[in-house]
Coordinates of C-alpha atoms and ligand atoms in Angstrom, one line a residue:
M845 CA 76.4 89.7 98.0
Q846 CA 73.3 87.6 98.6
P847 CA 74.0 83.8 98.4
A848 CA 72.2 82.1 95.5
K849 CA 68.8 80.7 96.3
P850 CA 68.8 76.9 96.0
A851 CA 67.1 75.6 92.8
P852 CA 63.7 73.9 93.4
T853 CA 64.1 70.2 94.0
R854 CA 62.2 67.3 95.5
F855 CA 65.0 66.5 97.9
R856 CA 64.5 67.7 101.5
S857 CA 67.5 68.0 103.8
G858 CA 67.1 67.8 107.5
R859 CA 64.0 66.4 109.3
H860 CA 60.4 67.1 108.4
F861 CA 58.8 69.2 111.2
L862 CA 55.6 67.3 112.1
Q863 CA 53.8 69.9 114.2
I864 CA 50.3 68.5 113.9
P865 CA 48.5 67.5 117.1
G866 CA 49.0 63.9 116.3
P867 CA 50.3 61.6 115.0
T868 CA 53.3 63.0 116.8
N869 CA 57.0 62.6 116.3
V870 CA 58.2 59.1 117.1
P871 CA 61.4 59.2 119.2
D872 CA 64.4 57.3 117.9
R873 CA 64.3 55.1 121.0
V874 CA 60.8 54.0 120.1
L875 CA 61.6 53.4 116.5
R876 CA 64.6 51.3 117.5
A877 CA 62.5 49.4 119.9
M878 CA 60.1 48.4 117.2
D879 CA 62.8 47.5 114.7
R880 CA 63.0 43.9 115.9
P881 CA 61.7 40.5 114.7
T882 CA 58.0 39.8 115.5
I883 CA 57.8 37.1 118.2
D884 CA 55.3 34.3 118.9
H885 CA 52.4 36.0 120.5
R886 CA 51.6 32.9 122.4
G887 CA 55.0 32.4 123.9
P888 CA 56.7 33.4 127.2
D889 CA 58.5 36.4 125.9
F890 CA 55.3 37.9 124.7
A891 CA 53.6 37.3 128.0
R892 CA 56.4 39.2 129.7
L893 CA 56.1 42.1 127.2
A894 CA 52.4 42.3 127.8
G895 CA 52.8 42.2 131.6
E896 CA 55.3 45.1 131.5
I897 CA 53.0 47.1 129.3
F898 CA 49.9 46.7 131.5
E899 CA 52.0 47.6 134.5
G900 CA 53.4 50.7 132.8
L901 CA 50.0 51.8 131.4
R902 CA 48.1 51.9 134.6
P903 CA 49.9 54.9 136.2
V904 CA 49.5 56.8 132.9
F905 CA 45.8 56.4 133.0
G906 CA 45.8 56.8 136.7
T907 CA 44.2 53.5 137.6
E908 CA 45.0 50.2 139.3
G909 CA 42.2 48.6 137.3
P910 CA 42.4 47.1 133.8
V911 CA 43.5 48.9 130.7
I912 CA 42.6 47.1 127.5
V913 CA 44.7 47.6 124.4
F914 CA 43.1 47.0 120.9
P915 CA 44.9 46.9 117.6
S916 CA 42.9 49.8 116.4
S917 CA 42.8 53.6 115.9
G918 CA 41.1 55.8 118.5
T919 CA 37.8 55.5 116.7
G920 CA 37.8 51.8 117.4
A921 CA 38.4 52.5 121.1
W922 CA 35.4 54.9 121.0
E923 CA 33.3 52.1 119.6
A924 CA 34.6 49.6 122.1
A925 CA 33.6 51.8 125.0
I926 CA 30.0 52.0 123.6
V927 CA 29.3 48.5 122.6
N928 CA 30.5 47.0 125.9
T929 CA 28.4 49.2 128.1
L930 CA 25.3 50.5 126.3
A931 CA 22.4 49.1 124.3
P932 CA 20.6 50.5 121.2
G933 CA 18.0 53.0 122.4
D934 CA 20.0 54.1 125.4
R935 CA 20.1 57.8 125.9
V936 CA 23.4 59.5 126.4
L937 CA 24.6 63.1 127.1
M938 CA 27.3 64.5 124.8
F939 CA 28.6 68.0 124.2
E940 CA 29.5 69.7 121.0
T941 CA 33.0 70.9 121.8
G942 CA 34.3 70.5 118.3
Q943 CA 34.9 68.0 115.5
F944 CA 35.9 65.0 117.6
A945 CA 32.9 65.3 119.9
T946 CA 30.8 65.5 116.7
L947 CA 32.4 62.4 115.2
W948 CA 32.0 60.5 118.5
K949 CA 28.3 61.4 118.5
R950 CA 28.0 60.1 114.9
V951 CA 29.5 56.7 116.1
A952 CA 27.0 56.7 119.0
E953 CA 24.1 57.3 116.7
R954 CA 25.2 54.7 114.2
L955 CA 25.2 52.2 117.0
G956 CA 21.6 53.1 117.9
L957 CA 22.1 55.4 120.9
V958 CA 19.8 58.4 121.4
V959 CA 22.2 61.3 121.9
D960 CA 21.3 64.5 123.7
F961 CA 23.9 66.7 122.0
V962 CA 24.4 70.0 123.9
P963 CA 25.3 72.6 121.3
G964 CA 28.5 74.5 121.6
D965 CA 30.5 77.3 119.9
W966 CA 33.7 75.2 119.4
R967 CA 35.6 77.7 121.6
H968 CA 34.6 76.4 125.0
G969 CA 34.8 73.1 126.8
V970 CA 32.0 71.2 128.5
D971 CA 30.2 73.4 131.0
P972 CA 29.9 71.5 134.3
G973 CA 26.8 73.5 135.1
A974 CA 25.1 72.2 132.0
V975 CA 26.0 68.7 132.9
E976 CA 24.4 69.1 136.4
A977 CA 21.3 70.8 135.0
R978 CA 20.7 68.1 132.3
L979 CA 21.2 65.3 134.8
A980 CA 19.1 66.9 137.5
A981 CA 16.3 67.3 134.9
D982 CA 16.7 63.7 133.8
R983 CA 16.3 62.3 137.4
G984 CA 13.3 64.3 138.4
G985 CA 12.2 65.8 135.2
Q986 CA 8.9 66.1 133.5
G987 CA 7.7 63.0 131.8
K988 CA 10.1 60.8 133.7
A989 CA 8.2 57.9 135.4
Q990 CA 8.9 58.1 139.1
G991 CA 12.0 60.2 138.5
K992 CA 13.7 57.2 136.8
A993 CA 16.8 58.4 135.0
E994 CA 17.1 57.8 131.3
I995 CA 20.6 59.1 130.6
K996 CA 22.9 56.1 130.8
A997 CA 26.2 57.9 130.1
V998 CA 27.9 61.3 130.0
M999 CA 30.5 61.2 127.2
V1000 CA 33.0 64.0 127.0
V1001 CA 36.2 64.7 125.0
H1002 CA 38.9 65.8 127.5
N1003 CA 41.1 67.6 125.0
E1004 CA 39.2 68.6 121.9
T1005 CA 42.0 68.3 119.3
S1006 CA 40.1 70.3 116.7
T1007 CA 39.9 73.4 118.9
G1008 CA 42.7 73.3 121.5
V1009 CA 40.2 73.4 124.4
T1010 CA 40.5 71.1 127.4
S1011 CA 37.4 70.3 129.4
R1012 CA 37.6 70.2 133.2
I1013 CA 36.9 66.5 134.0
P1014 CA 37.0 66.8 137.9
Q1015 CA 34.4 69.5 137.8
I1016 CA 32.2 67.4 135.4
R1017 CA 32.5 64.5 137.8
Q1018 CA 31.4 66.8 140.7
A1019 CA 28.5 67.9 138.6
I1020 CA 27.3 64.3 138.1
D1021 CA 27.7 63.7 141.8
R1022 CA 25.8 66.8 142.7
A1023 CA 22.9 65.7 140.5
H1024 CA 23.1 62.3 142.3
H1025 CA 23.0 60.7 138.9
G1026 CA 24.2 57.2 138.2
A1027 CA 25.3 57.7 134.5
L1028 CA 28.6 56.3 133.4
L1029 CA 31.3 58.9 132.7
M1030 CA 33.2 58.2 129.5
V1031 CA 36.1 60.3 128.7
D1032 CA 38.0 60.6 125.4
T1033 CA 41.6 61.3 126.4
I1034 CA 43.0 60.5 123.0
S1035 CA 45.0 63.7 122.7
S1036 CA 45.5 64.4 126.4
L1037 CA 46.8 61.2 127.9
G1038 CA 50.5 61.2 128.6
S1039 CA 50.6 65.0 128.0
I1040 CA 48.0 66.6 130.3
E1041 CA 47.3 65.6 133.9
Y1042 CA 44.6 62.9 134.0
H1043 CA 43.4 60.4 136.7
H1044 CA 40.9 57.8 135.6
A1045 CA 40.2 56.5 139.1
A1046 CA 40.6 59.6 141.2
W1047 CA 38.5 61.6 138.8
G1048 CA 35.8 59.0 138.8
A1049 CA 35.8 58.0 135.1
D1050 CA 34.2 54.8 134.1
V1051 CA 35.7 54.4 130.7
T1052 CA 38.8 56.3 129.5
I1053 CA 39.6 56.1 125.9
G1054 CA 43.1 56.5 124.6
C1055 CA 45.3 55.7 121.6
S1056 CA 48.9 55.4 120.6
Q1057 CA 49.7 58.3 118.3
K1058 CA 49.6 61.3 120.5
G1059 CA 51.2 61.5 124.0
F1060 CA 52.4 57.9 123.7
M1061 CA 54.7 59.1 120.9
L1062 CA 53.9 56.0 118.8
P1063 CA 52.7 55.4 115.3
P1064 CA 48.9 55.0 115.0
G1065 CA 47.5 51.6 115.5
L1066 CA 46.6 51.0 119.2
G1067 CA 43.3 52.0 120.9
M1068 CA 42.8 51.7 124.6
N1069 CA 40.1 51.5 127.2
A1070 CA 40.6 51.9 131.0
V1071 CA 37.5 50.6 132.7
S1072 CA 36.0 51.0 136.2
D1073 CA 34.3 48.2 138.1
K1074 CA 31.0 49.9 137.3
A1075 CA 31.7 49.8 133.6
L1076 CA 32.7 46.2 133.8
A1077 CA 29.5 45.4 135.6
A1078 CA 27.5 47.2 132.9
A1079 CA 29.4 45.1 130.3
R1080 CA 28.6 41.9 132.1
Q1081 CA 24.9 42.8 132.3
G1082 CA 24.4 44.0 128.8
G1083 CA 25.9 46.2 126.1
M1084 CA 25.5 45.4 122.4
P1085 CA 26.4 42.4 120.3
R1086 CA 30.1 42.5 120.0
S1087 CA 33.0 40.2 119.2
Y1088 CA 36.3 42.0 118.3
W1089 CA 35.7 44.7 120.9
D1090 CA 34.6 42.5 123.7
W1091 CA 36.3 43.4 127.0
E1092 CA 35.6 40.1 128.6
D1093 CA 37.5 38.1 126.0
M1094 CA 40.4 40.5 126.2
L1095 CA 40.6 40.5 130.0
K1096 CA 40.4 36.7 130.2
N1097 CA 43.3 36.4 127.8
N1098 CA 45.3 39.4 129.2
A1099 CA 45.3 37.8 132.6
S1100 CA 47.9 35.4 131.4
G1101 CA 49.7 37.9 129.1
F1102 CA 47.9 37.1 125.9
F1103 CA 45.3 38.5 123.5
P1104 CA 42.2 36.7 122.0
Y1105 CA 43.6 37.5 118.5
T1106 CA 46.9 38.5 117.0
P1107 CA 48.1 41.6 118.7
A1108 CA 50.1 44.4 117.1
T1109 CA 53.4 43.0 118.5
N1110 CA 55.8 45.5 117.1
L1111 CA 53.7 48.5 118.2
L1112 CA 53.7 46.9 121.7
Y1113 CA 57.5 46.9 121.7
G1114 CA 57.3 50.6 120.9
L1115 CA 54.7 51.1 123.6
R1116 CA 56.9 49.4 126.2
E1117 CA 59.7 51.8 125.3
A1118 CA 57.5 54.9 125.3
L1119 CA 56.2 54.0 128.7
T1120 CA 59.8 53.6 129.9
M1121 CA 60.5 57.0 128.6
L1122 CA 57.5 58.6 130.2
H1123 CA 58.3 57.0 133.6
E1124 CA 62.0 58.0 133.3
E1125 CA 61.0 61.6 132.8
G1126 CA 58.3 61.3 135.4
L1127 CA 54.7 62.1 134.6
A1128 CA 54.6 65.3 136.6
N1129 CA 57.6 66.5 134.6
V1130 CA 56.0 65.5 131.4
F1131 CA 52.9 67.5 132.2
A1132 CA 55.0 70.5 133.4
R1133 CA 57.0 70.4 130.1
H1134 CA 53.8 70.4 128.1
A1135 CA 52.4 73.3 130.1
R1136 CA 55.5 75.4 129.7
L1137 CA 55.8 74.8 125.9
A1138 CA 52.1 75.5 125.5
E1139 CA 52.4 78.8 127.3
A1140 CA 55.5 79.7 125.2
T1141 CA 53.3 79.0 122.1
R1142 CA 50.6 81.3 123.4
C1143 CA 53.2 84.0 124.1
A1144 CA 54.1 83.8 120.4
V1145 CA 50.6 83.9 119.1
R1146 CA 49.7 86.9 121.2
A1147 CA 52.8 88.8 120.1
W1148 CA 51.9 88.1 116.5
G1149 CA 48.6 89.8 117.2
L1150 CA 46.6 86.7 116.3
E1151 CA 43.7 85.2 118.2
I1152 CA 43.7 81.9 120.1
L1153 CA 40.6 80.0 119.3
C1154 CA 40.1 78.8 122.9
A1155 CA 38.1 81.6 124.5
E1156 CA 38.6 80.6 128.2
P1157 CA 42.1 80.7 129.6
A1158 CA 41.3 78.1 132.2
E1159 CA 40.6 75.7 129.3
Y1160 CA 43.7 76.4 127.2
S1161 CA 45.1 73.1 125.9
N1162 CA 48.6 72.2 126.7
V1163 CA 49.0 69.9 123.7
L1164 CA 47.9 72.2 120.8
T1165 CA 47.0 75.8 120.1
A1166 CA 44.4 76.6 117.4
V1167 CA 45.1 80.0 115.9
M1168 CA 42.4 82.0 114.1
M1169 CA 43.3 83.5 110.7
P1170 CA 42.7 87.2 110.2
A1171 CA 39.5 87.8 108.2
G1172 CA 40.0 87.3 104.5
H1173 CA 43.0 84.9 104.8
D1174 CA 42.7 81.2 104.2
A1175 CA 44.5 79.0 106.6
E1176 CA 45.0 76.4 103.9
V1177 CA 47.0 78.8 101.7
F1178 CA 49.2 79.6 104.7
R1179 CA 49.6 75.9 105.6
A1180 CA 50.6 75.0 102.1
A1181 CA 53.2 77.7 101.9
T1182 CA 54.7 76.6 105.2
L1183 CA 54.8 73.0 104.0
S1184 CA 56.4 73.7 100.7
R1185 CA 58.9 76.3 101.8
F1186 CA 59.9 75.1 105.3
D1187 CA 58.9 71.4 105.2
M1188 CA 56.7 71.8 108.2
S1189 CA 53.2 70.3 108.7
L1190 CA 50.7 72.2 110.8
G1191 CA 47.3 71.0 111.8
V1192 CA 44.4 71.6 109.4
G1193 CA 41.2 73.4 110.4
L1194 CA 38.6 70.6 110.8
G1195 CA 34.9 70.6 110.1
R1196 CA 33.4 74.0 110.4
L1197 CA 36.8 75.5 111.2
A1198 CA 38.2 74.5 107.7
G1199 CA 40.3 77.4 106.3
K1200 CA 39.6 79.5 109.4
V1201 CA 42.2 78.1 111.8
F1202 CA 45.6 76.4 111.8
R1203 CA 46.7 74.2 114.7
I1204 CA 50.2 74.1 116.2
G1205 CA 50.8 70.7 117.9
H1206 CA 53.1 70.9 120.9
L1207 CA 52.8 67.4 122.3
G1208 CA 54.8 64.3 122.7
D1209 CA 58.5 64.1 121.9
L1210 CA 59.5 67.8 121.8
N1211 CA 61.7 70.3 123.7
D1212 CA 62.4 74.0 123.8
L1213 CA 64.4 74.0 120.5
T1214 CA 61.8 71.9 118.7
L1215 CA 59.2 74.4 119.7
V1216 CA 61.2 77.4 118.8
G1217 CA 62.0 75.9 115.4
A1218 CA 58.3 75.3 114.8
L1219 CA 57.3 78.8 115.9
A1220 CA 60.0 80.3 113.7
G1221 CA 58.5 78.2 110.8
V1222 CA 55.0 79.6 111.6
E1223 CA 56.3 83.2 111.7
M1224 CA 58.2 82.8 108.4
G1225 CA 55.2 81.1 106.9
L1226 CA 52.9 84.0 108.0
T1227 CA 55.4 86.3 106.3
I1228 CA 55.7 84.5 103.0
A1229 CA 52.0 83.9 102.8
G1230 CA 51.3 87.6 103.3
V1231 CA 49.2 87.0 106.5
P1232 CA 49.1 90.3 108.5
H1233 CA 50.9 89.9 111.9
R1234 CA 53.4 91.6 114.1
P1235 CA 56.9 90.2 113.8
G1236 CA 58.6 88.9 117.0
G1237 CA 56.3 86.2 118.3
T1238 CA 59.1 83.6 118.2
Q1239 CA 61.3 86.0 120.1
E1240 CA 58.6 86.4 122.8
A1241 CA 58.4 82.6 123.1
M1242 CA 62.2 82.4 123.4
K1243 CA 62.2 85.1 126.1
F1244 CA 59.5 83.2 128.0
L1245 CA 61.5 80.0 127.7
C1246 CA 64.7 81.7 128.9
D1247 CA 63.0 83.3 131.9
G1248 CA 61.5 80.0 132.8
V1249 CA 58.2 79.8 134.8
Ligands
LIG2401 N1 39.3 61.7 119.6 C1 40.2 62.7 119.5 C2 40.2 63.7 120.6 C3 41.1 62.8 118.5 O1 42.0 63.7 118.5 C4 41.1 61.8 117.5 C5 42.0 61.8 116.4 O2 42.8 62.7 116.2 C6 40.1 60.8 117.6 C7 39.2 60.8 118.6 C8 40.0 59.7 116.6 O3 41.1 58.9 116.6 P1 41.6 58.1 115.3 O4 41.8 59.1 114.2 O5 42.9 57.4 115.8 O6 40.6 57.1 115.0

């Protein structure tokens, strides 16, 4: 006899499955760390906390230079990078890799920058060849007085969260160098930092932009800028009128463990704990775990007979997989069914991908069983929403995880 189906109720037993590509699941250790009284942000305990955070952050960004932490979302950290280094009317080079690149471009334009926006199909990352060609033309190109370069910054999104495509930053750096161009390199690592390998200094980035709610496994509310000497020099010489986002004010105060205004103290407790966790696991292990869980996810998607949005395997993202819906099926209907029946949130299709893709987040605090649970939820969701697929994707992922890499 079939057991009776439970009557519909608002009550949800068990944990919600948050499988969006950020905000990510906040580990219990981080929640416990934040569940403490807020302290005097001008006192000695705070100075110690700040010192530990700056020390723990540097290796995650891959720099020995300063990392600035703002009480802000990632969008604020985008703005900070711009207003400290660039002036209205400055020309910058950006690439249409997806929705976040498009939104960053909008911020740049609102602040008065002139953006050369290289069009893209939202299935590929930044083409290093295009970077080199644009910069070479800028240095010597037609209409340029004595070959004087106009492009002041190359601004790229490392991991495009809307598409699941990771751009190759070292190759982009090499392209800039091959063109012998002096533009600043600004990299949005908002959804890659702490999950995918990244080295601010060794890869020659000038400003690296991060935030709290992805690989750092924290709630939203902290935006970050790692800055090179060249970026600091640009900030000293110019930039835009700024106050809240001013690096100089921050660095002056940070030197003694303080902030120019009230910091997000309890988020900083959480950040210290998250950094401890990342360093306990070891960054190389963190990256390997993400790579393995991402490949398991792709095994499942292929076995379902669905298409991965990222068109170039060398650019597959290890933090999320965007899956294309079969023609005639709305990703929103599928996502709603998965949420209401299995209490799992999957990432929405953003911008021009609305309704056409769903995104499986596999970043932050997760392990083999979290992923298998999420993939089982996707497979059951596809079934109940009537989305054509071959069964057995979850099984394929399990096989991959058992075999190891
Ligand atoms: N850049 C990327 C790659 C993102 O994924 C996001 C948010 O998801 C942002 C920028 C914007 O960050 P926020 O929403 O915290 O302002």
